[in-house]
Tab-separated table of C-alpha atoms and ligand atoms in Angstrom:
chain	number	residue	atom	x	y	z
O	1	MET	CA	0.000	0.000	0.000
O	2	LEU	CA	2.511	2.622	1.080
O	3	ASP	CA	4.643	1.922	-1.963
O	4	LYS	CA	1.742	3.213	-4.108
O	5	LEU	CA	2.123	6.755	-2.776
O	6	SER	CA	3.693	9.420	-4.949
O	7	PRO	CA	5.433	12.545	-3.628
O	8	GLN	CA	3.184	15.522	-2.851
O	9	PRO	CA	4.020	19.094	-3.777
O	10	ALA	CA	5.323	20.999	-0.754
O	11	ASP	CA	3.560	24.157	0.441
O	12	LYS	CA	5.518	27.011	-1.172
O	13	ILE	CA	5.281	29.225	1.897
O	14	LEU	CA	6.519	26.512	4.251
O	15	MET	CA	9.285	25.602	1.776
O	16	LEU	CA	10.471	29.194	1.824
O	17	MET	CA	10.570	29.058	5.640
O	18	GLN	CA	12.986	26.131	5.384
O	19	MET	CA	15.164	27.854	2.765
O	20	PHE	CA	15.433	30.914	4.984
O	21	ARG	CA	16.512	28.814	7.967
O	22	GLU	CA	19.267	27.230	5.896
O	23	ASP	CA	20.633	30.534	4.533
O	24	PRO	CA	23.844	31.322	6.487
O	25	ARG	CA	23.792	35.078	5.711
O	26	GLU	CA	23.438	37.106	8.905
O	27	ASP	CA	21.707	40.069	7.286
O	28	LYS	CA	18.992	37.935	5.595
O	29	ILE	CA	15.438	39.255	5.857
O	30	ASP	CA	12.423	36.954	6.163
O	31	LEU	CA	9.261	38.353	4.552
O	32	GLY	CA	7.784	34.896	3.944
O	33	VAL	CA	5.392	33.066	6.234
O	34	GLY	CA	2.491	35.022	7.743
O	35	VAL	CA	3.656	35.209	11.328
O	36	TYR	CA	3.773	38.539	13.172
O	37	ARG	CA	7.182	39.621	14.384
O	38	ASN	CA	8.074	42.603	16.559
O	39	PRO	CA	10.919	45.005	15.629
O	40	GLU	CA	13.374	42.614	17.299
O	41	GLY	CA	12.228	39.836	14.986
O	42	VAL	CA	10.476	37.939	17.790
O	43	THR	CA	6.941	36.487	17.638
O	44	PRO	CA	6.016	37.250	21.235
O	45	VAL	CA	3.544	35.488	23.505
O	46	MET	CA	1.095	38.327	24.130
O	47	ARG	CA	0.841	39.636	27.720
O	48	ALA	CA	-2.833	38.754	28.068
O	49	VAL	CA	-2.136	35.249	26.748
O	50	LYS	CA	0.573	34.712	29.385
O	51	ALA	CA	-1.798	35.987	32.095
O	52	ALA	CA	-4.601	33.748	30.824
O	53	GLU	CA	-2.247	30.755	30.778
O	54	GLN	CA	-1.336	31.422	34.394
O	55	GLN	CA	-5.012	31.711	35.298
O	56	VAL	CA	-5.845	28.464	33.516
O	57	TRP	CA	-2.888	26.721	35.164
O	58	GLU	CA	-4.035	27.866	38.596
O	59	THR	CA	-7.733	27.181	38.240
O	60	GLN	CA	-8.169	24.313	35.766
O	61	THR	CA	-9.154	21.171	37.642
O	62	THR	CA	-9.612	18.734	34.796
O	63	LYS	CA	-8.413	17.968	31.294
O	64	ALA	CA	-11.409	15.739	30.551
O	65	TYR	CA	-13.098	16.173	27.170
O	66	THR	CA	-15.094	19.344	26.536
O	67	GLY	CA	-17.898	18.838	24.002
O	68	LEU	CA	-17.835	17.987	20.304
O	69	ALA	CA	-18.256	21.657	19.461
O	70	GLY	CA	-15.641	22.704	22.019
O	71	ASP	CA	-16.540	24.863	25.008
O	72	PRO	CA	-19.673	26.862	24.090
O	73	ALA	CA	-18.217	29.849	25.959
O	74	TYR	CA	-15.429	30.017	23.364
O	75	ALA	CA	-17.839	30.108	20.424
O	76	GLU	CA	-19.962	32.692	22.203
O	77	ALA	CA	-17.087	35.028	23.074
O	78	LEU	CA	-15.292	34.753	19.723
O	79	GLY	CA	-18.569	34.827	17.785
O	80	LYS	CA	-19.405	38.146	19.468
O	81	LEU	CA	-15.958	39.560	18.695
O	82	ILE	CA	-16.450	38.775	15.004
O	83	LEU	CA	-20.163	39.280	14.409
O	84	GLY	CA	-21.016	41.873	17.071
O	85	THR	CA	-24.796	42.266	17.092
O	86	SER	CA	-25.177	41.810	13.340
O	87	VAL	CA	-27.168	38.577	13.540
O	88	GLU	CA	-29.586	36.952	16.032
O	89	SER	CA	-27.733	34.351	18.093
O	90	GLU	CA	-30.666	31.923	17.596
O	91	ARG	CA	-29.544	31.584	13.983
O	92	THR	CA	-25.888	30.823	14.644
O	93	SER	CA	-24.169	27.490	15.184
O	94	ALA	CA	-20.451	27.000	15.716
O	95	ILE	CA	-17.681	24.489	16.274
O	96	ALA	CA	-14.196	24.999	17.586
O	97	THR	CA	-11.649	23.773	15.032
O	98	PRO	CA	-7.889	23.187	14.924
O	99	GLY	CA	-6.930	26.656	13.668
O	100	GLY	CA	-8.355	28.633	10.770
O	101	THR	CA	-7.309	25.886	8.340
O	102	GLY	CA	-9.449	23.452	10.347
O	103	ALA	CA	-12.383	25.860	10.062
O	104	ILE	CA	-11.915	26.131	6.278
O	105	ARG	CA	-11.662	22.361	5.973
O	106	GLN	CA	-14.793	21.796	8.050
O	107	ALA	CA	-16.635	24.478	6.057
O	108	MET	CA	-15.772	22.605	2.859
O	109	GLU	CA	-16.897	19.314	4.433
O	110	LEU	CA	-20.229	20.916	5.345
O	111	ILE	CA	-20.680	22.380	1.853
O	112	ARG	CA	-19.842	19.063	0.179
O	113	MET	CA	-22.233	17.216	2.476
O	114	ALA	CA	-25.132	19.669	2.004
O	115	ALA	CA	-24.606	20.680	-1.626
O	116	PRO	CA	-22.159	18.462	-3.523
O	117	GLU	CA	-22.993	20.250	-6.786
O	118	ALA	CA	-22.203	23.723	-5.448
O	119	THR	CA	-19.238	25.513	-7.012
O	120	VAL	CA	-16.888	27.202	-4.577
O	121	TRP	CA	-15.724	30.558	-5.982
O	122	VAL	CA	-12.327	31.795	-4.850
O	123	SER	CA	-10.546	35.071	-5.472
O	124	GLN	CA	-7.705	35.076	-7.997
O	125	PRO	CA	-5.303	35.097	-6.227
O	126	THR	CA	-6.149	33.560	-2.871
O	127	TRP	CA	-4.378	31.789	-0.014
O	128	PRO	CA	-2.821	28.656	-1.623
O	129	ASN	CA	-4.267	26.406	1.098
O	130	HIS	CA	-7.797	27.294	-0.065
O	131	LEU	CA	-7.031	25.910	-3.515
O	132	SER	CA	-5.207	22.913	-2.154
O	133	ILE	CA	-8.042	21.872	0.194
O	134	ILE	CA	-10.775	22.374	-2.421
O	135	LYS	CA	-8.813	20.376	-5.002
O	136	PHE	CA	-8.033	17.633	-2.506
O	137	MET	CA	-11.728	17.345	-1.707
O	138	LYS	CA	-12.552	17.234	-5.429
O	139	MET	CA	-15.149	19.982	-5.157
O	140	PRO	CA	-16.272	22.089	-8.132
O	141	MET	CA	-14.288	25.325	-8.051
O	142	ALA	CA	-14.177	28.578	-10.008
O	143	GLU	CA	-12.039	31.692	-9.703
O	144	TYR	CA	-13.135	35.322	-9.748
O	145	THR	CA	-10.857	38.228	-10.690
O	146	TYR	CA	-9.785	40.136	-7.612
O	147	PHE	CA	-6.508	41.984	-8.058
O	148	ASP	CA	-5.309	44.386	-10.718
O	149	ASN	CA	-1.603	43.648	-11.119
O	150	ALA	CA	-0.979	47.023	-12.735
O	151	THR	CA	-2.540	49.247	-10.052
O	152	ARG	CA	-2.156	46.759	-7.172
O	153	GLN	CA	-5.750	47.594	-6.211
O	154	VAL	CA	-8.886	45.459	-6.150
O	155	ASP	CA	-10.294	45.047	-9.677
O	156	PHE	CA	-13.863	45.413	-8.471
O	157	ASP	CA	-15.434	45.630	-11.924
O	158	GLY	CA	-13.630	42.442	-12.937
O	159	MET	CA	-14.722	40.765	-9.719
O	160	MET	CA	-18.393	41.632	-10.184
O	161	ALA	CA	-18.292	40.657	-13.860
O	162	ASP	CA	-16.941	37.206	-12.952
O	163	LEU	CA	-19.432	36.783	-10.107
O	164	GLU	CA	-22.194	37.157	-12.722
O	165	GLY	CA	-21.498	33.459	-13.364
O	166	VAL	CA	-22.493	32.434	-9.815
O	167	LYS	CA	-25.469	30.048	-9.677
O	168	ALA	CA	-28.053	29.757	-6.884
O	169	GLY	CA	-26.569	27.680	-4.077
O	170	ASP	CA	-22.931	28.348	-5.052
O	171	VAL	CA	-20.502	29.381	-2.333
O	172	VAL	CA	-18.339	32.494	-2.655
O	173	LEU	CA	-15.214	32.528	-0.500
O	174	LEU	CA	-14.272	36.050	0.592
O	175	HIS	CA	-11.454	37.272	2.823
O	176	GLY	CA	-13.040	39.177	5.720
O	177	CYS	CA	-10.137	41.624	5.887
O	178	CYS	CA	-6.413	41.885	5.136
O	179	HIS	CA	-6.608	39.900	1.897
O	180	ASN	CA	-3.971	37.176	1.685
O	181	PRO	CA	-1.807	37.438	-0.468
O	182	THR	CA	-2.515	40.873	-1.953
O	183	GLY	CA	-3.239	43.243	0.983
O	184	ALA	CA	-5.916	44.934	-1.185
O	185	ASN	CA	-9.359	45.052	0.417
O	186	LEU	CA	-12.976	45.846	-0.408
O	187	THR	CA	-14.436	49.156	0.737
O	188	GLU	CA	-17.626	49.163	2.805
O	189	GLU	CA	-19.548	50.288	-0.282
O	190	GLN	CA	-18.126	47.365	-2.270
O	191	TRP	CA	-19.078	44.931	0.501
O	192	GLY	CA	-22.627	46.278	0.150
O	193	LYS	CA	-22.597	45.629	-3.590
O	194	VAL	CA	-21.263	42.107	-3.037
O	195	ALA	CA	-24.107	41.491	-0.572
O	196	ASP	CA	-26.701	42.779	-3.091
O	197	HIS	CA	-25.233	40.527	-5.764
O	198	LEU	CA	-25.037	37.360	-3.650
O	199	LEU	CA	-28.585	37.956	-2.400
O	200	ALA	CA	-29.859	38.378	-5.952
O	201	LYS	CA	-28.050	35.206	-7.044
O	202	GLY	CA	-29.079	33.132	-4.027
O	203	ALA	CA	-25.404	32.381	-3.286
O	204	ILE	CA	-23.834	31.703	0.096
O	205	PRO	CA	-20.780	33.594	1.341
O	206	LEU	CA	-17.990	31.802	3.159
O	207	ILE	CA	-15.845	34.378	4.903
O	208	ASP	CA	-12.304	33.559	5.932
O	209	ILE	CA	-11.316	35.990	8.673
O	210	ALA	CA	-7.806	35.283	9.934
O	211	TYR	CA	-6.373	38.773	10.534
O	212	GLN	CA	-9.071	40.692	12.438
O	213	GLY	CA	-7.320	43.579	14.205
O	214	PHE	CA	-4.321	43.671	11.841
O	215	GLY	CA	-5.843	46.067	9.283
O	216	ASP	CA	-7.929	49.054	10.391
O	217	GLY	CA	-8.797	47.778	13.880
O	218	LEU	CA	-10.916	45.036	15.451
O	219	GLU	CA	-14.270	46.663	14.658
O	220	ALA	CA	-13.423	48.040	11.206
O	221	ASP	CA	-11.910	44.724	10.113
O	222	ALA	CA	-15.161	42.921	10.925
O	223	ALA	CA	-17.379	45.465	9.133
O	224	GLY	CA	-17.681	43.526	5.856
O	225	THR	CA	-18.399	40.246	7.654
O	226	ARG	CA	-21.028	41.945	9.829
O	227	LEU	CA	-22.638	43.658	6.870
O	228	LEU	CA	-23.072	40.318	5.109
O	229	ALA	CA	-24.200	38.589	8.317
O	230	SER	CA	-26.923	41.196	8.788
O	231	ARG	CA	-28.262	40.694	5.276
O	232	MET	CA	-27.653	37.135	4.106
O	233	PRO	CA	-30.101	34.349	5.009
O	234	GLN	CA	-27.233	31.834	5.119
O	235	MET	CA	-23.528	32.268	5.584
O	236	LEU	CA	-20.375	30.546	6.860
O	237	VAL	CA	-17.497	32.191	8.708
O	238	ALA	CA	-14.112	30.503	9.212
O	239	ALA	CA	-12.096	32.341	11.852
O	240	SER	CA	-8.583	32.018	13.205
O	241	CYS	CA	-7.095	33.231	16.489
O	242	SER	CA	-3.547	32.421	15.385
O	243	LYS	CA	-2.546	35.950	14.452
O	244	ASN	CA	-4.615	38.317	16.568
O	245	PHE	CA	-3.961	36.324	19.755
O	246	GLY	CA	-0.503	35.182	18.600
O	247	ILE	CA	-1.287	31.549	19.458
O	248	TYR	CA	-0.351	29.973	16.135
O	249	ARG	CA	0.731	26.550	17.401
O	250	GLU	CA	-2.234	26.160	19.764
O	251	ARG	CA	-4.548	25.824	16.747
O	252	ALA	CA	-7.552	27.881	17.812
O	253	GLY	CA	-10.132	28.342	15.075
O	254	LEU	CA	-13.909	28.565	14.813
O	255	LEU	CA	-16.440	27.743	12.131
O	256	ILE	CA	-19.701	29.674	12.404
O	257	ALA	CA	-22.776	28.797	10.351
O	258	ILE	CA	-25.681	31.238	10.081
O	259	SER	CA	-28.937	29.522	9.206
O	260	PRO	CA	-32.028	31.150	7.659
O	261	ASP	CA	-34.022	30.886	10.889
O	262	ALA	CA	-33.892	29.623	14.441
O	263	LYS	CA	-35.805	26.465	13.432
O	264	ALA	CA	-32.957	25.262	11.218
O	265	GLN	CA	-30.265	25.938	13.817
O	266	PRO	CA	-30.328	22.675	15.841
O	267	THR	CA	-29.854	20.556	12.696
O	268	VAL	CA	-27.004	22.767	11.504
O	269	GLN	CA	-25.320	22.580	14.909
O	270	GLY	CA	-25.823	18.811	14.935
O	271	ASN	CA	-24.137	18.513	11.553
O	272	LEU	CA	-21.199	20.637	12.670
O	273	ASN	CA	-20.755	18.446	15.757
O	274	TYR	CA	-20.999	15.375	13.526
O	275	LEU	CA	-18.200	16.705	11.305
O	276	ASN	CA	-15.932	17.314	14.288
O	277	ARG	CA	-16.648	13.760	15.437
O	278	GLN	CA	-15.816	12.250	12.059
O	279	ASN	CA	-12.550	14.100	11.732
O	280	TYR	CA	-11.023	14.307	15.209
O	281	SER	CA	-13.767	13.955	17.829
O	282	PHE	CA	-13.022	16.847	20.163
O	283	PRO	CA	-11.287	20.018	18.977
O	284	PRO	CA	-8.162	21.252	20.815
O	285	ASP	CA	-9.023	23.266	23.907
O	286	HIS	CA	-5.970	25.076	25.261
O	287	GLY	CA	-5.853	27.940	22.751
O	288	ALA	CA	-9.627	28.283	22.761
O	289	ARG	CA	-9.579	28.450	26.577
O	290	LEU	CA	-7.008	31.246	26.502
O	291	VAL	CA	-9.152	33.202	24.047
O	292	MET	CA	-12.328	32.869	26.102
O	293	THR	CA	-10.468	33.616	29.325
O	294	ILE	CA	-9.227	36.864	27.790
O	295	LEU	CA	-12.527	37.839	26.183
O	296	ASN	CA	-14.517	37.173	29.367
O	297	ASP	CA	-12.238	39.311	31.543
O	298	ASP	CA	-12.423	43.105	31.062
O	299	LYS	CA	-8.857	43.758	32.206
O	300	LEU	CA	-7.324	41.036	30.077
O	301	THR	CA	-9.421	42.144	27.099
O	302	ALA	CA	-8.234	45.741	27.472
O	303	ASP	CA	-4.596	44.662	27.685
O	304	TRP	CA	-4.960	42.306	24.715
O	305	LYS	CA	-6.585	45.053	22.629
O	306	ALA	CA	-3.823	47.515	23.561
O	307	GLU	CA	-1.068	45.109	22.542
O	308	LEU	CA	-2.878	44.150	19.334
O	309	GLU	CA	-3.297	47.827	18.507
O	310	ASP	CA	0.457	48.384	19.019
O	311	MET	CA	1.134	45.533	16.592
O	312	ARG	CA	-1.290	46.957	14.043
O	313	THR	CA	0.009	50.516	14.205
O	314	GLY	CA	3.593	49.225	14.065
O	315	MET	CA	2.819	47.447	10.782
O	316	LEU	CA	1.096	50.573	9.448
O	317	ALA	CA	4.158	52.675	10.297
O	318	LEU	CA	6.384	50.203	8.419
O	319	ARG	CA	4.062	50.430	5.404
O	320	LYS	CA	4.267	54.225	5.411
O	321	GLN	CA	8.051	54.196	5.836
O	322	LEU	CA	8.507	51.684	3.006
O	323	ALA	CA	6.230	53.642	0.630
O	324	GLU	CA	8.108	56.832	1.473
O	325	GLU	CA	11.570	55.262	0.991
O	326	LEU	CA	10.461	53.834	-2.343
O	327	ARG	CA	8.983	57.155	-3.417
O	328	GLN	CA	12.367	58.806	-2.885
O	329	ARG	CA	14.516	56.038	-4.329
O	330	SER	CA	12.342	55.339	-7.385
O	331	ASN	CA	11.436	58.973	-7.963
O	332	SER	CA	7.840	57.881	-8.495
O	333	ASP	CA	4.613	57.225	-6.658
O	334	ARG	CA	4.182	53.733	-8.052
O	335	PHE	CA	4.783	52.077	-4.678
O	336	ASP	CA	2.280	54.243	-2.771
O	337	PHE	CA	-0.109	51.276	-2.754
O	338	LEU	CA	2.020	49.773	0.028
O	339	ALA	CA	0.697	52.415	2.422
O	340	GLU	CA	-2.884	51.818	1.245
O	341	HIS	CA	-2.849	48.052	1.660
O	342	ARG	CA	-3.862	46.604	5.007
O	343	GLY	CA	-2.816	43.622	7.110
O	344	MET	CA	0.389	41.677	7.141
O	345	PHE	CA	0.770	41.219	3.417
O	346	SER	CA	1.259	43.199	0.253
O	347	ARG	CA	1.847	41.833	-3.182
O	348	LEU	CA	4.747	43.866	-4.505
O	349	GLY	CA	4.151	43.049	-8.164
O	350	ALA	CA	7.681	41.783	-8.852
O	351	THR	CA	8.347	39.077	-11.463
O	352	PRO	CA	9.481	35.597	-10.323
O	353	GLU	CA	12.976	36.504	-11.622
O	354	GLN	CA	13.038	39.677	-9.537
O	355	VAL	CA	11.846	37.731	-6.461
O	356	GLU	CA	14.668	35.266	-7.099
O	357	ALA	CA	17.212	38.098	-7.498
O	358	LEU	CA	16.094	39.631	-4.202
O	359	ARG	CA	16.728	36.293	-2.512
O	360	ARG	CA	19.995	35.509	-4.274
O	361	ASP	CA	21.611	38.939	-4.221
O	362	HIS	CA	20.152	40.465	-1.071
O	363	GLY	CA	19.035	37.573	1.149
O	364	ILE	CA	15.470	38.945	1.079
O	365	TYR	CA	12.880	36.165	1.190
O	366	MET	CA	9.359	36.760	-0.100
O	367	VAL	CA	6.830	34.300	-1.542
O	368	GLY	CA	7.256	33.593	-5.299
O	369	ASP	CA	4.220	35.687	-6.245
O	370	SER	CA	6.056	38.630	-4.539
O	371	ARG	CA	3.904	38.573	-1.403
O	372	MET	CA	5.774	40.303	1.417
O	373	ASN	CA	5.094	39.939	5.119
O	374	ILE	CA	5.368	43.534	6.307
O	375	ALA	CA	5.819	42.350	9.913
O	376	GLY	CA	9.153	40.803	8.889
O	377	LEU	CA	10.574	44.348	8.598
O	378	ASN	CA	11.781	46.918	11.108
O	379	ALA	CA	12.766	50.580	10.809
O	380	LYS	CA	16.361	49.595	9.995
O	381	THR	CA	15.601	46.977	7.330
O	382	VAL	CA	12.987	49.058	5.462
O	383	PRO	CA	15.606	51.224	3.652
O	384	ILE	CA	17.596	48.073	2.808
O	385	LEU	CA	14.510	46.468	1.260
O	386	ALA	CA	13.593	49.667	-0.594
O	387	GLN	CA	17.049	49.894	-2.159
O	388	ALA	CA	17.020	46.196	-3.076
O	389	ILE	CA	13.580	46.564	-4.732
O	390	VAL	CA	14.866	49.454	-6.838
O	391	ASP	CA	18.138	47.603	-7.635
O	392	ALA	CA	16.176	44.527	-8.749
O	393	GLY	CA	14.333	46.762	-11.228
O	394	VAL	CA	10.838	46.233	-9.786
F	1	HCI	C1	0.407	32.468	5.451
F	1	HCI	O1	1.637	32.663	5.432
F	1	HCI	O2	-0.289	32.637	4.444
F	1	HCI	C2	-0.293	32.037	6.705
F	1	HCI	C3	0.458	31.040	7.487
F	1	HCI	C4	0.392	29.640	6.936
F	1	HCI	C5	1.115	29.323	5.811
F	1	HCI	C6	1.076	28.045	5.297
F	1	HCI	C7	0.298	27.098	5.924
F	1	HCI	C8	-0.422	27.419	7.057
F	1	HCI	C9	-0.374	28.690	7.558
């Protein structure tokens, strides 16, 4: 049996991580994998997370199983953080999942189970794991235009033109905020138009929200998701706590399903629980427990929000500095988009050869499509990157 297996393609982002580790150059710069780093290059354990861990350590009396959906207090607290008051809680169901990837995978399982014919529409480009999971599950998939490579802005007309092809019951995967890999995001007005369109088509949005708090702030970053939640009869939300709580390896994610009415909710919740049971029984609890401990404690919440806000504004400052350095060095405004983009990532718009030259000649690592992790920079490395970008002829 095992001799029948053929090699699988490696994840390009994780491969880049390995290449960076093996590069002996001391001045190398890692702009690859989407992990926040502070100006010292450290991915810190957030203060509120440390405090919550201490609290859990002191008060937790058992490690017995939670429930198939995880602790309901986690879903309630995180659900409120994401959805606010946009939808009646009687219509929502949720399961804790192993990270945001787990939530995406379970969302796809639910879609395939309920509507095997439904096409899942993904932005072009999107996070490579979306494509990989959908292909692996052999689900019908289509792409919609999202990014204009020339302007490095959202090509909204192209997006809406492609979404004309959506059929009733299809699922449209949208990034809630901080689009990965481009950094280009929909305006509130555009979210409204997307909602009108999906409503008219009878389509179901699946929102992947993995960077809430990294763009324009916790509330602003949830605005598109909330707008859709307030208007759509049905919707799925796959959320991750990896980045905004900095608990990557704890694998804390959540899949929320919004049903048309309260009557449908128990069956939806039952199906979500069933899917957890089929795949891993009980979801991991430690990360989820930290999140709910923080969100159910005013002091911890305030401290978490303050630290998250420092991270967000730090990334914004790096964006502004980089755009400014490039403006001076290139004598043009063609890199101003870097200050307009939001979240951890921006797609620079370099060719694969230029990306390769940046790695070979300057020890600067970005993903092959020229996605840069802004959090991999600091005030000292920004001018180095700017000069290298100009030298590479981008
Ligand atoms: C990212 O870099 O896009 C997010 C982090 C990640 C990358 C590859 C697999 C899982 C998570």
